[in-house]
Short mmCIF file of C-alpha atoms in Angstrom, two decimals:
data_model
loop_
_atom_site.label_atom_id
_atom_site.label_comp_id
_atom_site.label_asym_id
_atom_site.label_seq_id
_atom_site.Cartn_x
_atom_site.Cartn_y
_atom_site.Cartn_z
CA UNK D 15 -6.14 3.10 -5.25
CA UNK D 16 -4.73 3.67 -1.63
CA UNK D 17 -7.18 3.49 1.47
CA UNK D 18 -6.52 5.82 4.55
CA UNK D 19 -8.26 4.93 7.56
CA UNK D 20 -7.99 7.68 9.85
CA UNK D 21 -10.10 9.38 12.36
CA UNK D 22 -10.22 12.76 13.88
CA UNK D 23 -11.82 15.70 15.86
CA UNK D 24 -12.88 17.20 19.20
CA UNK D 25 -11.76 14.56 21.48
CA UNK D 26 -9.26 12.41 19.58
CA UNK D 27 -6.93 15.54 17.84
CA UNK D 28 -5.38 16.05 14.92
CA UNK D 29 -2.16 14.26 15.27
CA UNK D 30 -2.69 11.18 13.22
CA UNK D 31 -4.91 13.60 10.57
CA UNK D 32 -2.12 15.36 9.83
CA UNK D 33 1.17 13.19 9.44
CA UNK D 34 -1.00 10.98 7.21
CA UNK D 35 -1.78 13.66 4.74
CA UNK D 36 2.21 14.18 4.24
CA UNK D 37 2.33 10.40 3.73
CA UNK D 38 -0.23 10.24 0.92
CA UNK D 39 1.41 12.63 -1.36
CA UNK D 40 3.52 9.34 -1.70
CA UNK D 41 0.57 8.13 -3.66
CA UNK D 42 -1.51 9.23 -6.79
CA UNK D 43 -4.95 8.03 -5.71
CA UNK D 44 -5.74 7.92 -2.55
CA UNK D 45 -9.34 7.74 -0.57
CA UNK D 46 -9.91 8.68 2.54
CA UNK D 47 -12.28 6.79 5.09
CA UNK D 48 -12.99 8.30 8.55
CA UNK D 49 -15.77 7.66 11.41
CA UNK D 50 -15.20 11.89 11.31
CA UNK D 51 -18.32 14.10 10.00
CA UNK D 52 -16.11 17.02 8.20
CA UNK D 53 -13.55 16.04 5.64
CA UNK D 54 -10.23 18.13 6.20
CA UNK D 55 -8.49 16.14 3.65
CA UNK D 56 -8.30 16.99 -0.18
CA UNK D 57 -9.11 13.55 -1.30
CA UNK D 58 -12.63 11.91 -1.92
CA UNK D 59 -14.13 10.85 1.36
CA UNK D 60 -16.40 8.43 2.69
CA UNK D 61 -17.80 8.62 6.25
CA UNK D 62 -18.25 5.45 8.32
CA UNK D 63 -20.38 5.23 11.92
CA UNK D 64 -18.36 1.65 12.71
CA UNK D 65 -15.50 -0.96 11.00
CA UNK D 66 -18.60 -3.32 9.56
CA UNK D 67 -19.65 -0.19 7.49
CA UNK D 68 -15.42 0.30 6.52
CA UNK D 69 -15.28 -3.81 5.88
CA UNK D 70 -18.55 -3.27 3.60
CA UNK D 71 -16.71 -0.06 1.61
CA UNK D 72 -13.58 -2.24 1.17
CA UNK D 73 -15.27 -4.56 -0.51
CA UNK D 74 -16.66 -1.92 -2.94
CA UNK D 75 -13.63 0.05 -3.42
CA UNK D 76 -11.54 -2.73 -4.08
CA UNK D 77 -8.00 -0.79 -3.41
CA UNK D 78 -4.60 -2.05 -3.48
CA UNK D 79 -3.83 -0.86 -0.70
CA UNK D 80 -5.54 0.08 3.00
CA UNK D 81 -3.11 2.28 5.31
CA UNK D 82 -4.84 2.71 9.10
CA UNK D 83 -3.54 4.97 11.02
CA UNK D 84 -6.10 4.89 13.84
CA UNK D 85 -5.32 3.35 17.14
CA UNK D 86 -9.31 1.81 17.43
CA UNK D 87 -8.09 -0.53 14.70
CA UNK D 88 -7.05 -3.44 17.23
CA UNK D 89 -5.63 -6.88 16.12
CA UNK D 90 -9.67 -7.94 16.11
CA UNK D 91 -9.74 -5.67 13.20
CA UNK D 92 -6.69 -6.29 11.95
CA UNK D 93 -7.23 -10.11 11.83
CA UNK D 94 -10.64 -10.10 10.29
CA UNK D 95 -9.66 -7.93 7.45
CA UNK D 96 -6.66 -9.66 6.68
CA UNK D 97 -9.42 -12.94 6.66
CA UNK D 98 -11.80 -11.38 3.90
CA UNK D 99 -9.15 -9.38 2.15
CA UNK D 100 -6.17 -11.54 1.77
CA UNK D 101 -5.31 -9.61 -1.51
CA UNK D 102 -5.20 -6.20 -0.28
CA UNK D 103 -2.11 -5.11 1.38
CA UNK D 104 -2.68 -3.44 5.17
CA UNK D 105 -0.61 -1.40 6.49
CA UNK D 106 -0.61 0.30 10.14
CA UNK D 107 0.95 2.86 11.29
CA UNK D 108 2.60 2.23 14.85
CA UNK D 109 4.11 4.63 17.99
CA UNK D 110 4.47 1.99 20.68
CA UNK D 111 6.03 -1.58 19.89
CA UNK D 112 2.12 -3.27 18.94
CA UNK D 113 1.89 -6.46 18.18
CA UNK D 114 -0.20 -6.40 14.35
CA UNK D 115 -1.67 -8.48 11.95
CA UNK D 116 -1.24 -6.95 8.97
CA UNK D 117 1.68 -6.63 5.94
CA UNK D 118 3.29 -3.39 6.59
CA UNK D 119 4.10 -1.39 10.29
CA UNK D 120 5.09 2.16 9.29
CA UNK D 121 7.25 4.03 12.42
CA UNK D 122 8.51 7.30 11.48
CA UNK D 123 9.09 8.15 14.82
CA UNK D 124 13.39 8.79 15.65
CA UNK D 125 14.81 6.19 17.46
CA UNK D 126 13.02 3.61 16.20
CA UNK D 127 14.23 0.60 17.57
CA UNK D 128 13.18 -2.50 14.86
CA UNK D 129 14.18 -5.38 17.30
CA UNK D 130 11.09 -4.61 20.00
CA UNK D 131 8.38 -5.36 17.29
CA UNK D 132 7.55 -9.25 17.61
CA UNK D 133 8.09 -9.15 13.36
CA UNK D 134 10.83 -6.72 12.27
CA UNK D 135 10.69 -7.98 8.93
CA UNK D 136 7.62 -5.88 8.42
CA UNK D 137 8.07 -2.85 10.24
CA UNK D 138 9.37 0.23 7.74
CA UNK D 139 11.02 2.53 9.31
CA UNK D 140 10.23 6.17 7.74
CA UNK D 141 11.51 9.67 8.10
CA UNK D 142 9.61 12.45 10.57
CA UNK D 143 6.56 13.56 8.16
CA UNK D 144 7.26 17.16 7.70
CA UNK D 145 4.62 19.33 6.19
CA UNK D 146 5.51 21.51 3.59
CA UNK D 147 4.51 24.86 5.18
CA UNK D 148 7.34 24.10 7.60
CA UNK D 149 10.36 23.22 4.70
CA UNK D 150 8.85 26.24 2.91
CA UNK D 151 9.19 28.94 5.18
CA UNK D 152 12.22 31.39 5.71
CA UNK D 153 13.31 31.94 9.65
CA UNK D 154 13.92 35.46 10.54
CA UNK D 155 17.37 36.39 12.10
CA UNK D 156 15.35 37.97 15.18
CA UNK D 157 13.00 35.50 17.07
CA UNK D 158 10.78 36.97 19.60
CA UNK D 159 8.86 35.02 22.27
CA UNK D 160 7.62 31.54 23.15
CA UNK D 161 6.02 29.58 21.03
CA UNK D 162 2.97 27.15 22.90
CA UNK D 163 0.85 24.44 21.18
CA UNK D 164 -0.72 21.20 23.37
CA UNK D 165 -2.66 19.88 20.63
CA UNK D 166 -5.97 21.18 18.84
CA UNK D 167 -7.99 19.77 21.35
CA UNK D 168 -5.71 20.36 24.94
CA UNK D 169 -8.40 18.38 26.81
CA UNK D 170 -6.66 18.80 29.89
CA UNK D 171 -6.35 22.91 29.99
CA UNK D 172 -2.82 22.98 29.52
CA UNK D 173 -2.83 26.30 28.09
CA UNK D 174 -4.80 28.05 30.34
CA UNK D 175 -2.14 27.01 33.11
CA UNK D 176 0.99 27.85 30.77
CA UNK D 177 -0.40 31.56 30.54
CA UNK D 178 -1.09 32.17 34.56
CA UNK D 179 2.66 30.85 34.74
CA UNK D 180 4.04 32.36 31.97
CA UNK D 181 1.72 36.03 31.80
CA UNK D 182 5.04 37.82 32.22
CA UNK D 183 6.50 36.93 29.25
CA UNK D 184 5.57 37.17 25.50
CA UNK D 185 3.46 34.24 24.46
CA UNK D 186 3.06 33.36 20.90
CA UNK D 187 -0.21 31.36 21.74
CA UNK D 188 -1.51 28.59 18.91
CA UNK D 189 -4.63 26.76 19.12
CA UNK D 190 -7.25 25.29 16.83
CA UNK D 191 -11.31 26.14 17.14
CA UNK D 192 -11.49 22.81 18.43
CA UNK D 193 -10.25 23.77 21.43
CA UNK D 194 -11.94 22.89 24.50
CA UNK D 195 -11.25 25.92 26.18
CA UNK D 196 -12.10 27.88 23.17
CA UNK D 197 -13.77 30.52 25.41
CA UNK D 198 -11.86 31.27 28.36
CA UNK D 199 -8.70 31.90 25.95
CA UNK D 200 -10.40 34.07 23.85
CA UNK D 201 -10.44 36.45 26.68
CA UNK D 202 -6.06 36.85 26.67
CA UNK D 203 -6.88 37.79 23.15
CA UNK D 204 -6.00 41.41 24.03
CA UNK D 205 -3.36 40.72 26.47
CA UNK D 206 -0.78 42.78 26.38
CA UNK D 207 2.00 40.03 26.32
CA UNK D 208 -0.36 37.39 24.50
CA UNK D 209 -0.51 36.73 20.88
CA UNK D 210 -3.61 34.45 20.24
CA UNK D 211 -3.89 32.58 17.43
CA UNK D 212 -7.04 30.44 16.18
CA UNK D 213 -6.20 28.09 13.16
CA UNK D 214 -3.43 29.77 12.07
CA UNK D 215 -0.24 28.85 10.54
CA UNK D 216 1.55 27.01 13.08
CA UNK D 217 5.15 26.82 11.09
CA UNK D 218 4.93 30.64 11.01
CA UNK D 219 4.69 30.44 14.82
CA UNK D 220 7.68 28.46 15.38
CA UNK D 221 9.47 30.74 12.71
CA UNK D 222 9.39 33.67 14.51
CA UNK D 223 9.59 32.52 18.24
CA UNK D 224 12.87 31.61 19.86
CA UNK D 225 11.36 28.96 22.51
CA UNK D 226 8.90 26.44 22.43
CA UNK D 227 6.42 24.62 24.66
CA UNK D 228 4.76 21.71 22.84
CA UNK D 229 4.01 17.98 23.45
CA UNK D 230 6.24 14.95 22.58
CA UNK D 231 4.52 14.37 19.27
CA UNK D 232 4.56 14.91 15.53
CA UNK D 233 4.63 18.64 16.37
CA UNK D 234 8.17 18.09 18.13
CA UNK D 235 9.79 16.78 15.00
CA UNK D 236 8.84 19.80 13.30
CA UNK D 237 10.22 22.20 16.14
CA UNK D 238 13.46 20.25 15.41
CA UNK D 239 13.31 20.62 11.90
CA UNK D 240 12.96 24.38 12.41
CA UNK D 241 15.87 24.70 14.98
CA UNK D 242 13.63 25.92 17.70
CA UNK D 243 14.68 24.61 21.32
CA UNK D 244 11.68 23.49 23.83
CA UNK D 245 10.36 21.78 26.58
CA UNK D 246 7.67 18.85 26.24
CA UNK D 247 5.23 17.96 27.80
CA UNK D 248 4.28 14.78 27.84
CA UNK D 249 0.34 14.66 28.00
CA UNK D 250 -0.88 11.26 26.69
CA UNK D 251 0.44 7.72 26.93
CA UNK D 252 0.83 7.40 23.17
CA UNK D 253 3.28 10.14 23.38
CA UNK D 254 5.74 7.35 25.64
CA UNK D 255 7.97 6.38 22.93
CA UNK D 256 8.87 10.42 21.75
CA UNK D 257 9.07 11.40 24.81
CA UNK D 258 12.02 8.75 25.80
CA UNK D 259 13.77 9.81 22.46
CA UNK D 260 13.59 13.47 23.42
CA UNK D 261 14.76 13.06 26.65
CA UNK D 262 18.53 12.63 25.41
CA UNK D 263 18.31 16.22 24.00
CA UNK D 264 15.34 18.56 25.62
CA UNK D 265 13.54 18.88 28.69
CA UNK D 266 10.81 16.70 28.82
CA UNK D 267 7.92 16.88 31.72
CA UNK D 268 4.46 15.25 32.54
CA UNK D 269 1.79 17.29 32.48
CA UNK D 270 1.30 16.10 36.26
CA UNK D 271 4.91 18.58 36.56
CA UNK D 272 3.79 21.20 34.75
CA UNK D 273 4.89 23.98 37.18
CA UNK D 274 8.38 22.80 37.26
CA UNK D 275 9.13 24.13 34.29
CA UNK D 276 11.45 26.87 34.21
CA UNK D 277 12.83 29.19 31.71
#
C-alpha cells in the first residue's frame, strides 16, 4: 500500500491535488489521506482534522510507503514520523530547495537543479506530470482566442481584471466552482467575446486557443506540452522556482504587473 498525503480546496487550490493523481497511477494500491471534506480522488479515502489523527491512521494502515505532497508537512512532521515509523519509506514532494527529513524528495519541476538541496542523494528528479486528457486530445489546425486559467480558487481576482483589460478580444475563460469570484463572472457568461467555462475540460481549452494566460505552475507544463505560447503570471511564492525556469522562454509577470501585459 502507498499513502498520499495531500490536501485541497477553497483556499489552498488544486495544484498539488492534481499532479499527485498522475503520480499514483505509478502505483497499484494507493490510499488517499486529506484534512479535505470531499474526496476528488478515485482511491479509498480517509479524512483527517490534524497530523496526530494522520500519525494515528499510519499506524493502522501500516503502508509501505507515505508520499506528502502538502506544504503544512514541515520538518516537525517530517522528523516525528520518521521517529515512530522508521520502516515506512516517506517521501515529499518539493518546489523550492527545502531542507527534509524524510527518504525520498520528488521535483518534477524543469530545471531542476540537484546541487541546491542540502542531500542530493535523495532528491528524484521526475518528468512534468501530464494528465492524460492533455496527451489524449487532437489540436485543431485553426486556434481561436486566448486561453485564461489563475487557478481554481484565483483568490486574488485575477480574472476579473484580465477581462476589463482584455473585453476586446475573444476570451476562452476557465475556472472551477471553487472560484471565489464565482458570482461576479457568471455575469460575462453571455458576453459577446467571453466564453465561460465552469469545471470544464481545461486541455480542450488550451486545444483550441492560440494564446494563453496562466500561472507559473503545473498548468504551464501542460501549455508547453500542448504547444500553446503564454504569459505567466506569477501569483504565489511557491510558484518562484517555475517562474525563473520560464523566464528563459515566455513572458513572465507578477501579479503586482498585471497591466503590463501586452498582446
Amino acid at each position: 500500500m502507498v499513502v498520499f498525503r495531500v490536501d485541497w480546496g477553497e483556499k489552498i487550490g488544486f495544484g498539488h491535488l492534481k499532479r499527485s493523481l498522475v503520480y499514483a497511477k505509478n502505483f497499484k494500491n494507493v490510499v488517499y489521506i486529506s484534512k479535505s471534506t470531499q474526496n476528488l480522488t478515485p482511491y479509498p479515502f480517509y479524512h483527517i482534522k490534524d497530523e496526530n489523527q494522520f500519525f494515528e491512521l499510519i499506524k493502522k494502515l501500516n503502508p509501505k510507503e507515505v508520499i506528502v505532497d502538502n506544504y503544512q508537512f514541515n520538518l516537525e512532521y517530517q522528523k516525528k514520523f520518521k521517529t515512530i515509523f522508521e520502516n515506512i519509506k516517506l517521501s515529499i514532494f518539493d518546489d523550492e530547495y527545502k531542507d527534509c527529513i524524510c527518504d525520498e524528495i520528488i521535483n518534477h519541476n524543469l530545471g531542476v537543479k540537484k546541487y541546491k538541496y542540502k542531500n542530493p542523494s535523495i532528491v528524484r528528479v521526475i518528468p512534468p506530470l501530464i494528465r492524460d486528457e492533455f496527451k489524449n486530445i487532437k489540436i485543431p489546425k485553426k486556434r481561436e482566442g486566448i486561453f485564461i486559467s489563475l487557478g481554481g480558487v484565483d483568490s486574488k481576482g485575477l480574472t476579473l481584471k484580465l477581462i476589463k483589460l482584455l473585453k476586446n478580444h475573444k476570451l476562452n475563460i476557465y475556472i472551477t466552482s471553487q472560484n471565489r469570484h464565482l458570482k461576479l463572472l457568471k455575469k460575462y457568461k453571455n458576453h459577446k467575446n467571453i466564453n465561460l467555462f465552469i469545471d470544464k475540460d481545461v486541455a480542450k481549452g488550451m486545444a483550441n486557443s492560440k494564446f494563453g494566460i496562466i500561472t507559473p505552475s503545473v498548468i504551464s507544463y501542460e501549455a508547453i506540452y500542448m504547444k500553446l505560447p503564454f504569459v505567466a503570471i506569477k501569483t504565489a511564492k511557491n510558484q518562484k522556482e517555475v517562474a525563473r525556469y520560464l523566464k528563459k522562454r515566455y513572458k513572465v509577470i507578477d501579479a503586482k504587473k498585471l497591466y503590463t501585459i501586452k498582446l
